[in-house]
PDB file of C-alpha atoms in Angstrom:
ATOM      1  CA  MET A1458     148.738  95.097  95.394  1.00  0.00           C
ATOM      2  CA  GLU A1459     150.523  91.964  94.426  1.00  0.00           C
ATOM      3  CA  ILE A1460     149.114  89.578  91.895  1.00  0.00           C
ATOM      4  CA  LEU A1461     150.019  85.917  92.664  1.00  0.00           C
ATOM      5  CA  ALA A1462     151.351  83.945  89.739  1.00  0.00           C
ATOM      6  CA  GLY A1463     148.545  82.107  88.058  1.00  0.00           C
ATOM      7  CA  ASP A1464     145.802  84.515  89.221  1.00  0.00           C
ATOM      8  CA  TRP A1465     145.518  86.093  85.761  1.00  0.00           C
ATOM      9  CA  TRP A1466     145.345  82.714  84.269  1.00  0.00           C
ATOM     10  CA  ALA A1467     142.677  81.403  86.465  1.00  0.00           C
ATOM     11  CA  SER A1468     140.543  84.554  86.271  1.00  0.00           C
ATOM     12  CA  GLY A1469     137.071  83.777  84.733  1.00  0.00           C
ATOM     13  CA  SER A1470     136.623  87.546  83.767  1.00  0.00           C
ATOM     14  CA  LEU A1471     139.755  87.403  81.782  1.00  0.00           C
ATOM     15  CA  TRP A1472     138.586  84.369  79.734  1.00  0.00           C
ATOM     16  CA  GLN A1473     135.197  85.891  79.305  1.00  0.00           C
ATOM     17  CA  PHE A1474     136.888  89.022  78.032  1.00  0.00           C
ATOM     18  CA  ILE A1475     139.163  86.993  75.533  1.00  0.00           C
ATOM     19  CA  ILE A1476     136.161  84.959  74.219  1.00  0.00           C
ATOM     20  CA  THR A1477     134.138  88.112  73.752  1.00  0.00           C
ATOM     21  CA  ILE A1478     137.002  89.775  71.757  1.00  0.00           C
ATOM     22  CA  ILE A1479     137.429  86.577  69.584  1.00  0.00           C
ATOM     23  CA  ALA A1480     133.646  86.281  68.928  1.00  0.00           C
ATOM     24  CA  GLY A1481     133.534  89.971  68.085  1.00  0.00           C
ATOM     25  CA  ILE A1482     136.275  89.742  65.551  1.00  0.00           C
ATOM     26  CA  ALA A1483     134.815  86.576  64.061  1.00  0.00           C
ATOM     27  CA  VAL A1484     131.509  88.080  63.560  1.00  0.00           C
ATOM     28  CA  GLY A1485     132.925  91.274  62.106  1.00  0.00           C
ATOM     29  CA  VAL A1486     135.116  89.326  59.638  1.00  0.00           C
ATOM     30  CA  LEU A1487     132.247  87.004  58.584  1.00  0.00           C
ATOM     31  CA  GLY A1488     129.851  89.785  58.276  1.00  0.00           C
ATOM     32  CA  ALA A1489     132.386  91.727  56.038  1.00  0.00           C
ATOM     33  CA  TRP A1490     132.932  88.743  53.982  1.00  0.00           C
ATOM     34  CA  ALA A1491     129.289  88.137  53.433  1.00  0.00           C
ATOM     35  CA  THR A1492     128.790  91.699  52.379  1.00  0.00           C
ATOM     36  CA  PHE A1493     131.712  91.460  50.020  1.00  0.00           C
ATOM     37  CA  ARG A1494     130.279  88.279  48.451  1.00  0.00           C
ATOM     38  CA  SER A1495     126.827  89.706  48.079  1.00  0.00           C
ATOM     39  CA  ASN A1496     128.201  92.831  46.494  1.00  0.00           C
ATOM     40  CA  ASN A1497     130.318  90.877  44.132  1.00  0.00           C
ATOM     41  CA  PRO A1498     128.444  87.935  42.756  1.00  0.00           C
ATOM     42  CA  LYS A1499     129.812  85.800  39.935  1.00  0.00           C
ATOM     43  CA  HIS A1500     127.172  87.316  37.492  1.00  0.00           C
ATOM     44  CA  ARG A1501     125.972  90.918  37.974  1.00  0.00           C
ATOM     45  CA  ILE A1502     124.850  93.738  35.785  1.00  0.00           C
ATOM     46  CA  ASN A1503     124.972  97.310  36.865  1.00  0.00           C
ATOM     47  CA  TRP A1504     122.853  99.810  35.071  1.00  0.00           C
ATOM     48  CA  TRP A1505     122.306 103.576  35.430  1.00  0.00           C
ATOM     49  CA  VAL A1506     121.297 106.768  33.784  1.00  0.00           C
ATOM     50  CA  LYS A1507     124.470 108.890  33.042  1.00  0.00           C
ATOM     51  CA  SER A1508     122.483 111.884  31.809  1.00  0.00           C
ATOM     52  CA  ASN A1509     118.939 112.853  30.867  1.00  0.00           C
ATOM     53  CA  THR A1510     118.945 116.372  29.541  1.00  0.00           C
ATOM     54  CA  PRO A1511     116.827 118.414  27.112  1.00  0.00           C
ATOM     55  CA  LEU A1512     118.328 118.954  23.698  1.00  0.00           C
ATOM     56  CA  ILE A1513     116.990 122.536  23.662  1.00  0.00           C
ATOM     57  CA  SER A1514     117.649 124.443  26.744  1.00  0.00           C
ATOM     58  CA  LEU A1515     115.373 127.419  25.758  1.00  0.00           C
ATOM     59  CA  PRO A1516     112.244 125.806  24.458  1.00  0.00           C
ATOM     60  CA  GLN A1517     110.265 129.151  24.460  1.00  0.00           C
ATOM     61  CA  PHE A1518     112.911 130.789  22.327  1.00  0.00           C
ATOM     62  CA  SER A1519     111.541 132.409  19.095  1.00  0.00           C
ATOM     63  CA  ALA A1520     113.263 134.187  16.292  1.00  0.00           C
ATOM     64  CA  GLY A1521     111.793 136.546  13.658  1.00  0.00           C
ATOM     65  CA  SER A1522     110.894 133.637  11.489  1.00  0.00           C
ATOM     66  CA  GLY A1523     109.055 131.555  14.314  1.00  0.00           C
ATOM     67  CA  PRO A1524     109.736 129.303  17.138  1.00  0.00           C
ATOM     68  CA  LEU A1525     112.785 127.144  17.310  1.00  0.00           C
ATOM     69  CA  THR A1526     111.927 123.495  16.450  1.00  0.00           C
ATOM     70  CA  VAL A1527     113.622 120.137  16.071  1.00  0.00           C
ATOM     71  CA  ASN A1528     112.674 117.688  13.322  1.00  0.00           C
ATOM     72  CA  LEU A1529     113.665 114.084  12.789  1.00  0.00           C
ATOM     73  CA  GLY A1530     112.849 113.296   9.337  1.00  0.00           C
ATOM     74  CA  PRO A1531     109.153 114.250   8.861  1.00  0.00           C
ATOM     75  CA  ASP A1532     108.472 114.194  12.571  1.00  0.00           C
ATOM     76  CA  GLN A1533     108.721 117.541  14.682  1.00  0.00           C
ATOM     77  CA  LEU A1534     109.896 116.882  18.220  1.00  0.00           C
ATOM     78  CA  SER A1535     108.265 118.991  20.947  1.00  0.00           C
ATOM     79  CA  GLN A1536     110.460 118.133  23.944  1.00  0.00           C
ATOM     80  CA  PRO A1537     113.605 116.328  22.531  1.00  0.00           C
ATOM     81  CA  ARG A1538     115.882 114.815  25.192  1.00  0.00           C
ATOM     82  CA  ILE A1539     119.142 113.040  25.178  1.00  0.00           C
ATOM     83  CA  VAL A1540     119.310 110.005  27.507  1.00  0.00           C
ATOM     84  CA  GLU A1541     122.575 108.225  28.126  1.00  0.00           C
ATOM     85  CA  LEU A1542     122.024 104.734  29.532  1.00  0.00           C
ATOM     86  CA  VAL A1543     124.921 102.656  30.789  1.00  0.00           C
ATOM     87  CA  ILE A1544     124.848  98.854  31.050  1.00  0.00           C
ATOM     88  CA  ALA A1545     127.917  97.233  32.616  1.00  0.00           C
ATOM     89  CA  ASN A1546     128.947  93.625  33.370  1.00  0.00           C
ATOM     90  CA  GLN A1547     130.564  94.099  36.829  1.00  0.00           C
ATOM     91  CA  GLY A1548     130.403  90.403  37.810  1.00  0.00           C
ATOM     92  CA  ARG A1549     133.285  87.972  37.827  1.00  0.00           C
ATOM     93  CA  ARG A1550     132.115  85.921  34.799  1.00  0.00           C
ATOM     94  CA  ASP A1551     130.926  86.611  31.283  1.00  0.00           C
ATOM     95  CA  ILE A1552     127.260  86.753  30.695  1.00  0.00           C
ATOM     96  CA  THR A1553     126.260  84.625  27.571  1.00  0.00           C
ATOM     97  CA  ALA A1554     123.214  84.691  25.348  1.00  0.00           C
ATOM     98  CA  ASP A1555     121.853  81.472  26.707  1.00  0.00           C
ATOM     99  CA  MET A1556     121.525  83.029  30.082  1.00  0.00           C
ATOM    100  CA  PHE A1557     118.502  85.067  28.849  1.00  0.00           C
ATOM    101  CA  HIS A1558     115.442  82.980  29.901  1.00  0.00           C
ATOM    102  CA  ALA A1559     113.284  82.014  26.890  1.00  0.00           C
ATOM    103  CA  SER A1560     115.455  84.363  24.771  1.00  0.00           C
ATOM    104  CA  GLU A1561     113.591  87.220  26.350  1.00  0.00           C
ATOM    105  CA  PRO A1562     115.430  90.630  26.228  1.00  0.00           C
ATOM    106  CA  ILE A1563     116.334  93.023  29.110  1.00  0.00           C
ATOM    107  CA  ARG A1564     113.846  95.923  28.764  1.00  0.00           C
ATOM    108  CA  PHE A1565     114.296  99.427  29.898  1.00  0.00           C
ATOM    109  CA  ASP A1566     111.163 101.648  30.059  1.00  0.00           C
ATOM    110  CA  LEU A1567     112.055 105.248  28.972  1.00  0.00           C
ATOM    111  CA  GLY A1568     108.535 106.622  29.695  1.00  0.00           C
ATOM    112  CA  HIS A1569     108.397 108.194  26.223  1.00  0.00           C
ATOM    113  CA  GLU A1570     108.864 106.901  22.630  1.00  0.00           C
ATOM    114  CA  VAL A1571     112.491 106.342  21.682  1.00  0.00           C
ATOM    115  CA  LYS A1572     113.001 108.270  18.499  1.00  0.00           C
ATOM    116  CA  ALA A1573     116.392 107.013  17.650  1.00  0.00           C
ATOM    117  CA  ILE A1574     119.429 105.356  18.984  1.00  0.00           C
ATOM    118  CA  LEU A1575     122.109 107.991  18.404  1.00  0.00           C
ATOM    119  CA  GLU A1576     125.287 106.141  19.509  1.00  0.00           C
ATOM    120  CA  VAL A1577     126.493 102.930  21.222  1.00  0.00           C
ATOM    121  CA  ALA A1578     129.859 103.140  22.935  1.00  0.00           C
ATOM    122  CA  ASN A1579     131.578  99.962  23.900  1.00  0.00           C
ATOM    123  CA  VAL A1580     134.397  99.397  26.438  1.00  0.00           C
ATOM    124  CA  PRO A1581     136.879  97.728  26.160  1.00  0.00           C
ATOM    125  CA  VAL A1582     137.341  98.424  22.459  1.00  0.00           C
ATOM    126  CA  GLY A1583     136.767  95.332  20.344  1.00  0.00           C
ATOM    127  CA  SER A1584     133.944  93.955  22.588  1.00  0.00           C
ATOM    128  CA  LEU A1585     130.933  92.699  20.757  1.00  0.00           C
ATOM    129  CA  ARG A1586     128.111  95.237  20.612  1.00  0.00           C
ATOM    130  CA  PRO A1587     124.856  93.799  22.150  1.00  0.00           C
ATOM    131  CA  ASP A1588     121.919  93.422  19.953  1.00  0.00           C
ATOM    132  CA  LEU A1589     119.609  96.472  20.650  1.00  0.00           C
ATOM    133  CA  ALA A1590     115.987  97.254  19.580  1.00  0.00           C
ATOM    134  CA  THR A1591     113.438  99.911  20.413  1.00  0.00           C
ATOM    135  CA  GLY A1592     109.611  99.529  20.823  1.00  0.00           C
ATOM    136  CA  ARG A1593     106.530 101.775  21.432  1.00  0.00           C
ATOM    137  CA  GLN A1594     103.037 101.424  22.755  1.00  0.00           C
ATOM    138  CA  VAL A1595     100.056 103.860  22.803  1.00  0.00           C
ATOM    139  CA  THR A1596      98.847 104.010  26.445  1.00  0.00           C
ATOM    140  CA  LEU A1597      95.109 103.455  26.836  1.00  0.00           C
ATOM    141  CA  ALA A1598      95.023 105.511  30.225  1.00  0.00           C
ATOM    142  CA  SER A1599      96.117 108.712  28.277  1.00  0.00           C
ATOM    143  CA  PRO A1600      94.941 108.799  24.644  1.00  0.00           C
ATOM    144  CA  GLY A1601      97.686 110.023  22.347  1.00  0.00           C
ATOM    145  CA  SER A1602     100.418 109.275  24.836  1.00  0.00           C
ATOM    146  CA  VAL A1603     103.117 106.906  23.847  1.00  0.00           C
ATOM    147  CA  ARG A1604     105.479 104.898  26.016  1.00  0.00           C
ATOM    148  CA  GLY A1605     108.753 103.520  24.590  1.00  0.00           C
ATOM    149  CA  TRP A1606     111.576 101.131  25.681  1.00  0.00           C
ATOM    150  CA  LEU A1607     114.898  99.741  24.787  1.00  0.00           C
ATOM    151  CA  ASP A1608     115.498  96.039  24.527  1.00  0.00           C
ATOM    152  CA  VAL A1609     118.854  94.421  24.977  1.00  0.00           C
ATOM    153  CA  LYS A1610     118.457  91.121  23.186  1.00  0.00           C
ATOM    154  CA  PRO A1611     120.314  87.954  24.183  1.00  0.00           C
ATOM    155  CA  SER A1612     123.898  88.898  23.647  1.00  0.00           C
ATOM    156  CA  LEU A1613     127.442  88.082  25.077  1.00  0.00           C
ATOM    157  CA  LEU A1614     128.468  90.622  27.736  1.00  0.00           C
ATOM    158  CA  ARG A1615     132.046  90.131  28.666  1.00  0.00           C
ATOM    159  CA  ARG A1616     133.358  90.564  32.239  1.00  0.00           C
ATOM    160  CA  GLY A1617     134.142  94.298  32.618  1.00  0.00           C
ATOM    161  CA  GLN A1618     132.364  95.331  29.457  1.00  0.00           C
ATOM    162  CA  VAL A1619     130.570  98.679  29.718  1.00  0.00           C
ATOM    163  CA  VAL A1620     128.036  99.697  27.107  1.00  0.00           C
ATOM    164  CA  THR A1621     126.766 103.338  26.910  1.00  0.00           C
ATOM    165  CA  VAL A1622     123.661 103.812  24.758  1.00  0.00           C
ATOM    166  CA  THR A1623     122.736 107.347  23.732  1.00  0.00           C
ATOM    167  CA  LEU A1624     119.167 107.697  22.953  1.00  0.00           C
ATOM    168  CA  LEU A1625     116.760 110.437  21.598  1.00  0.00           C
ATOM    169  CA  VAL A1626     113.357 110.669  23.204  1.00  0.00           C
ATOM    170  CA  ASP A1627     110.552 113.166  22.921  1.00  0.00           C
ATOM    171  CA  GLY A1628     108.940 114.282  26.184  1.00  0.00           C
ATOM    172  CA  ASP A1629     109.590 115.522  29.652  1.00  0.00           C
ATOM    173  CA  GLU A1630     111.935 113.860  32.008  1.00  0.00           C
ATOM    174  CA  ARG A1631     110.941 110.509  33.297  1.00  0.00           C
ATOM    175  CA  LYS A1632     112.653 107.961  35.569  1.00  0.00           C
ATOM    176  CA  VAL A1633     114.157 105.159  33.481  1.00  0.00           C
ATOM    177  CA  LYS A1634     113.124 101.757  34.919  1.00  0.00           C
ATOM    178  CA  CYS A1635     114.291  98.212  34.260  1.00  0.00           C
ATOM    179  CA  GLU A1636     110.995  96.741  33.306  1.00  0.00           C
ATOM    180  CA  ARG A1637     112.193  93.216  32.549  1.00  0.00           C
ATOM    181  CA  PHE A1638     115.246  91.400  33.562  1.00  0.00           C
ATOM    182  CA  PRO A1639     115.016  87.683  32.483  1.00  0.00           C
ATOM    183  CA  LEU A1640     118.621  86.652  33.034  1.00  0.00           C
ATOM    184  CA  ILE A1641     119.163  83.467  35.033  1.00  0.00           C
ATOM    185  CA  ASN A1642     121.446  83.608  38.113  1.00  0.00           C
ATOM    186  CA  VAL A1643     122.364  87.230  37.279  1.00  0.00           C
ATOM    187  CA  THR A1644     121.933  90.015  39.847  1.00  0.00           C
ATOM    188  CA  PRO A1645     120.745  93.337  38.505  1.00  0.00           C
ATOM    189  CA  VAL A1646     121.982  96.495  40.375  1.00  0.00           C
ATOM    190  CA  GLU A1647     120.764  99.996  39.667  1.00  0.00           C
ATOM    191  CA  GLY A1648     123.675 102.334  40.117  1.00  0.00           C
ATOM    192  CA  PRO A1649     127.300 102.576  39.165  1.00  0.00           C
ATOM    193  CA  PRO A1650     129.677 100.016  40.784  1.00  0.00           C
ATOM    194  CA  GLY A1651     131.349 102.630  42.908  1.00  0.00           C
ATOM    195  CA  ALA A1652     128.291 102.783  45.290  1.00  0.00           C
ATOM    196  CA  ARG A1653     128.625  99.058  45.989  1.00  0.00           C
ATOM    197  CA  LYS A1654     132.284  99.453  46.863  1.00  0.00           C
ATOM    198  CA  ARG A1655     131.471 102.330  49.310  1.00  0.00           C
ATOM    199  CA  ALA A1656     128.766 100.179  50.899  1.00  0.00           C
ATOM    200  CA  PHE A1657     131.336  97.362  51.471  1.00  0.00           C
ATOM    201  CA  ALA A1658     133.811  99.837  52.987  1.00  0.00           C
ATOM    202  CA  GLU A1659     131.189 101.148  55.343  1.00  0.00           C
ATOM    203  CA  ALA A1660     130.113  97.670  56.292  1.00  0.00           C
ATOM    204  CA  PHE A1661     133.733  96.653  57.039  1.00  0.00           C
ATOM    205  CA  THR A1662     134.265  99.788  59.129  1.00  0.00           C
ATOM    206  CA  THR A1663     131.047  99.080  61.016  1.00  0.00           C
ATOM    207  CA  ALA A1664     132.145  95.518  61.712  1.00  0.00           C
ATOM    208  CA  ALA A1665     135.531  96.717  62.998  1.00  0.00           C
ATOM    209  CA  LEU A1666     134.003  99.213  65.287  1.00  0.00           C
ATOM    210  CA  SER A1667     131.519  96.626  66.661  1.00  0.00           C
ATOM    211  CA  VAL A1668     134.489  94.962  68.464  1.00  0.00           C
ATOM    212  CA  GLY A1669     134.908  98.120  70.516  1.00  0.00           C
ATOM    213  CA  PRO A1670     138.045  99.378  72.228  1.00  0.00           C
ATOM    214  CA  LEU A1671     140.242  96.910  73.997  1.00  0.00           C
ATOM    215  CA  ARG A1672     140.392  97.214  77.747  1.00  0.00           C
ATOM    216  CA  ILE A1673     143.767  96.915  79.546  1.00  0.00           C
ATOM    217  CA  MET A1674     143.619  94.552  82.328  1.00  0.00           C
ATOM    218  CA  ARG A1675     145.565  95.716  85.382  1.00  0.00           C
TER     219      ARG A1675
END
């Protein structure tokens, strides 16, 4: 079958096909860009628990002289645990102390009393260590039970700075929660930054697939 010159140009279905393709590409690109921007705001703090493990793996072990115990000063710990909490500035700007509303700290609820801050690792080397403090409160609902927390006081957190805080707590495993986040115009994200990058990659792939395969006009 012969196609007269100009027939393809005047075909309404061809123009509709072209407009559909352009619109699909535009929607895909804009959607991917919006996802990228939402995943990479100017100010963002990622936080996550790197590990939460018992200090003694055999709590029922007993030797000839009696059960194995752990003491911190005069206090005997019944279920000592090591919790590694990571706080990272993954945004595109530094976070300054004046961004903490009313000078309130970021508070992480550990579920149990924090017995000690064992170590604070700072990357990159030379970054200022944030001001940290611990607190405790006896819970009225369960007499004798104590909940504890870690406070990150108003501090400078440089872009790309990663702070790993190693804590000693006494009790069974509890989920660590960000109880208070008073920073202004800063997005809190629970989880390491790699998870957000994977989400962006998946969103971009979905946007590309939404265009669908190109049909060949004959």
